[in-house]
Amino acid sequence: MPEGVIERLPSYLGVLIQLRQDGCYTVSSAKLGELTDVNPAQLRRDLTHFGSFGKRGVGYEIVTLIDRIQGILGSSQTHRIVLVGAGHLGSAIASYHGLKARGFVVAAIFDTDTVKVGTRIGDLVVQDFSKMPRVVAEQKIRIGVIAVPPDAAQAVCDALAEAGIRVVLNYSTNMVRVPAGVAVHNTDPVRELLHTLYYLSRTEDMARA
Amino acid sequence: MPEGVIERLPSYLGVLIQLRQDGCYTVSSAKLGELTDVNPAQLRRDLTHFGSFGKRGVGYEIVTLIDRIQGILGSSQTHRIVLVGAGHLGSAIASYHGLKARGFVVAAIFDTDTVKVGTRIGDLVVQDFSKMPRVVAEQKIRIGVIAVPPDAAQAVCDALAEAGIRVVLNYSTNMVRVPAGVAVHNTDPVRELLHTLYYLSRTEDMARA
DNA sequence: CCGCATTTGTAACTATTGTTACGATGGGTT
DNA sequence: AACCCATCGTAACAATAGTTACAAATGCGG
């Protein structure tokens, strides 16, 4: 399965869920492509990677498509995640309602800062990071989110991997490295900003020309 | 300039800045490639897109490289950004020290919620969103960050574009659309999680086999 | 029941991206 | 000064991704 497909599936899913809420039953590749900024033909080809269940002349049945994509991504069941770092970013993630709506539940929050340990964030009480391995093992949690200062990120990541975490989402500025068998996704706001900066200078060049 | 290069430059820059702090003077494509998970040859070719200034047998001079990349991305000067949404996520971004260190300054924070308007976040006082166009115009701000609930995202984005913002970084779950001449970058945490989920199921399949 | 508008699925093509391989070049060593 | 080793820059190749175009299928209206 091509990497690009995997990256687009979550976008399709998001839009489809929105459409279902709006009361739609079917959607064409043209419409869905417009809403996700994807070429309709490519969208159709993406979907053929896991079967062919559109109806010619009609489009795709939304509920079927949602089911299918959730099956591929493995988001049909709810996933428990652990969150490391109870700072502003950690709080933002923990109290983010969009998570539950899409099948994610924050099972526990950890921090090394003794001042933060014991405080509440939403329904959860921040626990000491030393308890992380036990919680991960007992609840068989496989997803971890890192929201700690850059210097601590790698150490936290190593500990998560050691504890059995299989997927790491890293929100710190430092890229972290993982052993084989663990997937990591580094999404640093500053990197995103720098990336967009390039387009800023380009649009200005165009305006000047 | 290929899209892929632009996406990798910020990673290079981050690692280079780190290396400079550690007291290094030069770095080889092999080393830098390892630290950024990029094939050394590709890294070299990426760099040739804007000149050739490595020394054979030695590597690249770190400070020169940093200068050059910052020049390309336009991050040699400081950039002011406006932030819309003073919730948890907005606070996280506003009080994020990594921004200043990398040349970004949050110039103003806006919200429509009258309860939040007037409160302080770091050095800044949250202002009413209606004042956004004036601030953007007066300070000639071109970058806007959206950290509001999904339903409000598109409206905020339209207003930002109208006010003269040229680059939008959208952290809400709803993808937003922009007029031509404005660049947008949607980075939704849930989408990232869903994306990593696929790899989770894959690693488990591998473990089972 | 038949043609028409619509929309899928896919084949062929193009463009882009990534990889491998190797000659060129600079510094260090004897 | 001559040799050697590390490393760059780049050409050739391979793989991937994206686009265009069109035939096959579906439902609808007359």
PDB file of N, CA and C in Angstrom, chain A residues 25-90:
ATOM      1  N   TYR A  25     -25.831  10.327   1.916  1.00  0.00           N
ATOM      2  CA  TYR A  25     -25.718   8.874   1.838  1.00  0.00           C
ATOM      3  C   TYR A  25     -24.625   8.425   0.878  1.00  0.00           C
ATOM      4  N   THR A  26     -24.477   9.146  -0.214  1.00  0.00           N
ATOM      5  CA  THR A  26     -23.427   8.781  -1.167  1.00  0.00           C
ATOM      6  C   THR A  26     -22.613  10.023  -1.503  1.00  0.00           C
ATOM      7  N   VAL A  27     -21.433   9.766  -2.039  1.00  0.00           N
ATOM      8  CA  VAL A  27     -20.570  10.869  -2.436  1.00  0.00           C
ATOM      9  C   VAL A  27     -19.777  10.427  -3.657  1.00  0.00           C
ATOM     10  N   SER A  28     -19.559  11.344  -4.573  1.00  0.00           N
ATOM     11  CA  SER A  28     -18.794  11.013  -5.771  1.00  0.00           C
ATOM     12  C   SER A  28     -17.321  11.317  -5.542  1.00  0.00           C
ATOM     13  N   SER A  29     -16.481  10.712  -6.361  1.00  0.00           N
ATOM     14  CA  SER A  29     -15.048  10.975  -6.220  1.00  0.00           C
ATOM     15  C   SER A  29     -14.752  12.444  -6.507  1.00  0.00           C
ATOM     16  N   ALA A  30     -15.566  13.055  -7.376  1.00  0.00           N
ATOM     17  CA  ALA A  30     -15.361  14.466  -7.701  1.00  0.00           C
ATOM     18  C   ALA A  30     -15.574  15.338  -6.463  1.00  0.00           C
ATOM     19  N   LYS A  31     -16.689  15.079  -5.776  1.00  0.00           N
ATOM     20  CA  LYS A  31     -17.032  15.857  -4.591  1.00  0.00           C
ATOM     21  C   LYS A  31     -16.006  15.647  -3.464  1.00  0.00           C
ATOM     22  N   LEU A  32     -15.731  14.373  -3.188  1.00  0.00           N
ATOM     23  CA  LEU A  32     -14.811  14.062  -2.102  1.00  0.00           C
ATOM     24  C   LEU A  32     -13.411  14.598  -2.430  1.00  0.00           C
ATOM     25  N   GLY A  33     -13.066  14.520  -3.705  1.00  0.00           N
ATOM     26  CA  GLY A  33     -11.767  15.032  -4.127  1.00  0.00           C
ATOM     27  C   GLY A  33     -11.671  16.536  -3.929  1.00  0.00           C
ATOM     28  N   GLU A  34     -12.755  17.224  -4.196  1.00  0.00           N
ATOM     29  CA  GLU A  34     -12.746  18.678  -4.035  1.00  0.00           C
ATOM     30  C   GLU A  34     -12.583  19.035  -2.562  1.00  0.00           C
ATOM     31  N   LEU A  35     -13.270  18.297  -1.699  1.00  0.00           N
ATOM     32  CA  LEU A  35     -13.237  18.595  -0.266  1.00  0.00           C
ATOM     33  C   LEU A  35     -11.906  18.242   0.384  1.00  0.00           C
ATOM     34  N   THR A  36     -11.139  17.392  -0.248  1.00  0.00           N
ATOM     35  CA  THR A  36      -9.869  16.987   0.358  1.00  0.00           C
ATOM     36  C   THR A  36      -8.674  17.436  -0.458  1.00  0.00           C
ATOM     37  N   ASP A  37      -8.947  18.187  -1.551  1.00  0.00           N
ATOM     38  CA  ASP A  37      -7.847  18.689  -2.372  1.00  0.00           C
ATOM     39  C   ASP A  37      -7.071  17.550  -3.025  1.00  0.00           C
ATOM     40  N   VAL A  38      -7.797  16.584  -3.534  1.00  0.00           N
ATOM     41  CA  VAL A  38      -7.163  15.447  -4.186  1.00  0.00           C
ATOM     42  C   VAL A  38      -7.804  15.252  -5.556  1.00  0.00           C
ATOM     43  N   ASN A  39      -6.990  14.951  -6.535  1.00  0.00           N
ATOM     44  CA  ASN A  39      -7.475  14.671  -7.872  1.00  0.00           C
ATOM     45  C   ASN A  39      -8.470  13.497  -7.825  1.00  0.00           C
ATOM     46  N   PRO A  40      -9.661  13.645  -8.434  1.00  0.00           N
ATOM     47  CA  PRO A  40     -10.690  12.601  -8.357  1.00  0.00           C
ATOM     48  C   PRO A  40     -10.188  11.244  -8.821  1.00  0.00           C
ATOM     49  N   ALA A  41      -9.409  11.225  -9.888  1.00  0.00           N
ATOM     50  CA  ALA A  41      -8.926   9.941 -10.404  1.00  0.00           C
ATOM     51  C   ALA A  41      -8.002   9.278  -9.391  1.00  0.00           C
ATOM     52  N   GLN A  42      -7.198  10.083  -8.761  1.00  0.00           N
ATOM     53  CA  GLN A  42      -6.285   9.526  -7.777  1.00  0.00           C
ATOM     54  C   GLN A  42      -7.051   8.999  -6.581  1.00  0.00           C
ATOM     55  N   LEU A  43      -8.091   9.723  -6.221  1.00  0.00           N
ATOM     56  CA  LEU A  43      -8.915   9.273  -5.114  1.00  0.00           C
ATOM     57  C   LEU A  43      -9.513   7.906  -5.454  1.00  0.00           C
ATOM     58  N   ARG A  44     -10.040   7.775  -6.645  1.00  0.00           N
ATOM     59  CA  ARG A  44     -10.628   6.486  -7.028  1.00  0.00           C
ATOM     60  C   ARG A  44      -9.570   5.396  -6.961  1.00  0.00           C
ATOM     61  N   ARG A  45      -8.389   5.717  -7.470  1.00  0.00           N
ATOM     62  CA  ARG A  45      -7.356   4.690  -7.451  1.00  0.00           C
ATOM     63  C   ARG A  45      -6.931   4.349  -6.032  1.00  0.00           C
ATOM     64  N   ASP A  46      -6.870   5.365  -5.177  1.00  0.00           N
ATOM     65  CA  ASP A  46      -6.568   5.104  -3.765  1.00  0.00           C
ATOM     66  C   ASP A  46      -7.552   4.080  -3.214  1.00  0.00           C
ATOM     67  N   LEU A  47      -8.834   4.283  -3.511  1.00  0.00           N
ATOM     68  CA  LEU A  47      -9.865   3.420  -2.943  1.00  0.00           C
ATOM     69  C   LEU A  47      -9.798   2.004  -3.513  1.00  0.00           C
ATOM     70  N   THR A  48      -9.375   1.868  -4.762  1.00  0.00           N
ATOM     71  CA  THR A  48      -9.314   0.528  -5.339  1.00  0.00           C
ATOM     72  C   THR A  48      -8.250  -0.327  -4.652  1.00  0.00           C
ATOM     73  N   HIS A  49      -7.327   0.305  -3.935  1.00  0.00           N
ATOM     74  CA  HIS A  49      -6.312  -0.472  -3.231  1.00  0.00           C
ATOM     75  C   HIS A  49      -6.919  -1.432  -2.224  1.00  0.00           C
ATOM     76  N   PHE A  50      -8.094  -1.153  -1.750  1.00  0.00           N
ATOM     77  CA  PHE A  50      -8.712  -2.107  -0.821  1.00  0.00           C
ATOM     78  C   PHE A  50     -10.113  -2.493  -1.240  1.00  0.00           C
ATOM     79  N   GLY A  51     -10.276  -2.755  -2.530  1.00  0.00           N
ATOM     80  CA  GLY A  51     -11.549  -3.240  -3.024  1.00  0.00           C
ATOM     81  C   GLY A  51     -12.205  -2.254  -3.971  1.00  0.00           C
ATOM     82  N   SER A  52     -13.268  -2.676  -4.597  1.00  0.00           N
ATOM     83  CA  SER A  52     -13.983  -1.764  -5.490  1.00  0.00           C
ATOM     84  C   SER A  52     -15.459  -1.845  -5.155  1.00  0.00           C
ATOM     85  N   PHE A  53     -15.972  -0.804  -4.569  1.00  0.00           N
ATOM     86  CA  PHE A  53     -17.352  -0.850  -4.075  1.00  0.00           C
ATOM     87  C   PHE A  53     -18.082   0.459  -4.324  1.00  0.00           C
ATOM     88  N   GLY A  54     -17.605   1.196  -5.317  1.00  0.00           N
ATOM     89  CA  GLY A  54     -18.373   2.357  -5.748  1.00  0.00           C
ATOM     90  C   GLY A  54     -19.394   1.889  -6.767  1.00  0.00           C
ATOM     91  N   LYS A  55     -20.464   2.664  -6.933  1.00  0.00           N
ATOM     92  CA  LYS A  55     -21.437   2.319  -7.976  1.00  0.00           C
ATOM     93  C   LYS A  55     -21.313   3.335  -9.094  1.00  0.00           C
ATOM     94  N   ARG A  56     -21.085   2.847 -10.295  1.00  0.00           N
ATOM     95  CA  ARG A  56     -20.912   3.739 -11.444  1.00  0.00           C
ATOM     96  C   ARG A  56     -22.196   4.516 -11.673  1.00  0.00           C
ATOM     97  N   GLY A  57     -22.023   5.759 -11.950  1.00  0.00           N
ATOM     98  CA  GLY A  57     -23.182   6.616 -12.146  1.00  0.00           C
ATOM     99  C   GLY A  57     -23.747   7.154 -10.850  1.00  0.00           C
ATOM    100  N   VAL A  58     -23.281   6.633  -9.714  1.00  0.00           N
ATOM    101  CA  VAL A  58     -23.830   7.057  -8.424  1.00  0.00           C
ATOM    102  C   VAL A  58     -22.753   7.634  -7.512  1.00  0.00           C
ATOM    103  N   GLY A  59     -21.759   6.819  -7.239  1.00  0.00           N
ATOM    104  CA  GLY A  59     -20.721   7.267  -6.328  1.00  0.00           C
ATOM    105  C   GLY A  59     -20.452   6.217  -5.268  1.00  0.00           C
ATOM    106  N   TYR A  60     -19.953   6.646  -4.112  1.00  0.00           N
ATOM    107  CA  TYR A  60     -19.632   5.717  -3.029  1.00  0.00           C
ATOM    108  C   TYR A  60     -20.625   5.870  -1.893  1.00  0.00           C
ATOM    109  N   GLU A  61     -20.998   4.750  -1.315  1.00  0.00           N
ATOM    110  CA  GLU A  61     -21.879   4.789  -0.156  1.00  0.00           C
ATOM    111  C   GLU A  61     -21.037   5.205   1.043  1.00  0.00           C
ATOM    112  N   ILE A  62     -21.458   6.264   1.696  1.00  0.00           N
ATOM    113  CA  ILE A  62     -20.612   6.876   2.719  1.00  0.00           C
ATOM    114  C   ILE A  62     -20.349   5.949   3.895  1.00  0.00           C
ATOM    115  N   VAL A  63     -21.397   5.317   4.421  1.00  0.00           N
ATOM    116  CA  VAL A  63     -21.175   4.481   5.609  1.00  0.00           C
ATOM    117  C   VAL A  63     -20.231   3.305   5.305  1.00  0.00           C
ATOM    118  N   THR A  64     -20.393   2.717   4.130  1.00  0.00           N
ATOM    119  CA  THR A  64     -19.519   1.610   3.749  1.00  0.00           C
ATOM    120  C   THR A  64     -18.067   2.076   3.695  1.00  0.00           C
ATOM    121  N   LEU A  65     -17.890   3.223   3.075  1.00  0.00           N
ATOM    122  CA  LEU A  65     -16.553   3.770   2.904  1.00  0.00           C
ATOM    123  C   LEU A  65     -15.915   4.059   4.257  1.00  0.00           C
ATOM    124  N   ILE A  66     -16.675   4.651   5.160  1.00  0.00           N
ATOM    125  CA  ILE A  66     -16.166   4.934   6.501  1.00  0.00           C
ATOM    126  C   ILE A  66     -15.724   3.644   7.178  1.00  0.00           C
ATOM    127  N   ASP A  67     -16.614   2.654   7.124  1.00  0.00           N
ATOM    128  CA  ASP A  67     -16.299   1.342   7.696  1.00  0.00           C
ATOM    129  C   ASP A  67     -14.999   0.790   7.152  1.00  0.00           C
ATOM    130  N   ARG A  68     -14.894   0.844   5.865  1.00  0.00           N
ATOM    131  CA  ARG A  68     -13.745   0.261   5.179  1.00  0.00           C
ATOM    132  C   ARG A  68     -12.460   0.974   5.573  1.00  0.00           C
ATOM    133  N   ILE A  69     -12.479   2.298   5.554  1.00  0.00           N
ATOM    134  CA  ILE A  69     -11.274   3.064   5.880  1.00  0.00           C
ATOM    135  C   ILE A  69     -10.898   2.843   7.340  1.00  0.00           C
ATOM    136  N   GLN A  70     -11.912   2.824   8.207  1.00  0.00           N
ATOM    137  CA  GLN A  70     -11.617   2.575   9.622  1.00  0.00           C
ATOM    138  C   GLN A  70     -11.006   1.201   9.796  1.00  0.00           C
ATOM    139  N   GLY A  71     -11.481   0.253   8.992  1.00  0.00           N
ATOM    140  CA  GLY A  71     -10.908  -1.085   9.050  1.00  0.00           C
ATOM    141  C   GLY A  71      -9.437  -1.082   8.668  1.00  0.00           C
ATOM    142  N   ILE A  72      -9.120  -0.397   7.597  1.00  0.00           N
ATOM    143  CA  ILE A  72      -7.735  -0.327   7.124  1.00  0.00           C
ATOM    144  C   ILE A  72      -6.840   0.331   8.168  1.00  0.00           C
ATOM    145  N   LEU A  73      -7.305   1.454   8.681  1.00  0.00           N
ATOM    146  CA  LEU A  73      -6.486   2.207   9.627  1.00  0.00           C
ATOM    147  C   LEU A  73      -6.490   1.551  11.003  1.00  0.00           C
ATOM    148  N   GLY A  74      -7.457   0.685  11.236  1.00  0.00           N
ATOM    149  CA  GLY A  74      -7.552   0.058  12.550  1.00  0.00           C
ATOM    150  C   GLY A  74      -8.208   0.982  13.551  1.00  0.00           C
ATOM    151  N   SER A  75      -9.052   1.882  13.099  1.00  0.00           N
ATOM    152  CA  SER A  75      -9.672   2.817  14.041  1.00  0.00           C
ATOM    153  C   SER A  75     -11.128   2.440  14.290  1.00  0.00           C
ATOM    154  N   SER A  76     -11.475   1.162  14.086  1.00  0.00           N
ATOM    155  CA  SER A  76     -12.854   0.776  14.388  1.00  0.00           C
ATOM    156  C   SER A  76     -13.029   0.642  15.896  1.00  0.00           C
ATOM    157  N   GLN A  77     -12.001   0.115  16.560  1.00  0.00           N
ATOM    158  CA  GLN A  77     -12.109   0.103  18.018  1.00  0.00           C
ATOM    159  C   GLN A  77     -11.510   1.392  18.588  1.00  0.00           C
ATOM    160  N   THR A  78     -11.735   1.579  19.879  1.00  0.00           N
ATOM    161  CA  THR A  78     -11.155   2.729  20.553  1.00  0.00           C
ATOM    162  C   THR A  78      -9.723   2.404  20.946  1.00  0.00           C
ATOM    163  N   HIS A  79      -8.862   3.384  20.852  1.00  0.00           N
ATOM    164  CA  HIS A  79      -7.462   3.184  21.223  1.00  0.00           C
ATOM    165  C   HIS A  79      -7.104   4.017  22.443  1.00  0.00           C
ATOM    166  N   ARG A  80      -6.474   3.371  23.379  1.00  0.00           N
ATOM    167  CA  ARG A  80      -6.005   4.107  24.540  1.00  0.00           C
ATOM    168  C   ARG A  80      -4.608   4.641  24.255  1.00  0.00           C
ATOM    169  N   ILE A  81      -4.343   5.866  24.670  1.00  0.00           N
ATOM    170  CA  ILE A  81      -3.015   6.444  24.483  1.00  0.00           C
ATOM    171  C   ILE A  81      -2.504   7.000  25.800  1.00  0.00           C
ATOM    172  N   VAL A  82      -1.188   7.018  25.936  1.00  0.00           N
ATOM    173  CA  VAL A  82      -0.614   7.688  27.102  1.00  0.00           C
ATOM    174  C   VAL A  82       0.051   8.972  26.642  1.00  0.00           C
ATOM    175  N   LEU A  83      -0.002   9.940  27.517  1.00  0.00           N
ATOM    176  CA  LEU A  83       0.492  11.266  27.209  1.00  0.00           C
ATOM    177  C   LEU A  83       1.608  11.582  28.196  1.00  0.00           C
ATOM    178  N   VAL A  84       2.748  11.992  27.698  1.00  0.00           N
ATOM    179  CA  VAL A  84       3.855  12.353  28.578  1.00  0.00           C
ATOM    180  C   VAL A  84       4.106  13.844  28.456  1.00  0.00           C
ATOM    181  N   GLY A  85       4.032  14.540  29.579  1.00  0.00           N
ATOM    182  CA  GLY A  85       4.204  15.983  29.580  1.00  0.00           C
ATOM    183  C   GLY A  85       2.895  16.664  29.909  1.00  0.00           C
ATOM    184  N   ALA A  86       2.834  17.310  31.065  1.00  0.00           N
ATOM    185  CA  ALA A  86       1.583  17.911  31.507  1.00  0.00           C
ATOM    186  C   ALA A  86       1.649  19.432  31.440  1.00  0.00           C
ATOM    187  N   GLY A  87       2.447  19.922  30.492  1.00  0.00           N
ATOM    188  CA  GLY A  87       2.528  21.374  30.294  1.00  0.00           C
ATOM    189  C   GLY A  87       1.338  21.873  29.492  1.00  0.00           C
ATOM    190  N   HIS A  88       1.500  23.040  28.902  1.00  0.00           N
ATOM    191  CA  HIS A  88       0.402  23.612  28.117  1.00  0.00           C
ATOM    192  C   HIS A  88      -0.031  22.688  26.991  1.00  0.00           C
ATOM    193  N   LEU A  89       0.964  22.188  26.259  1.00  0.00           N
ATOM    194  CA  LEU A  89       0.634  21.349  25.115  1.00  0.00           C
ATOM    195  C   LEU A  89      -0.027  20.058  25.560  1.00  0.00           C
ATOM    196  N   GLY A  90       0.507  19.462  26.603  1.00  0.00           N
ATOM    197  CA  GLY A  90      -0.084  18.249  27.133  1.00  0.00           C
ATOM    198  C   GLY A  90      -1.529  18.478  27.532  1.00  0.00           C
TER     199      GLY A  90
END
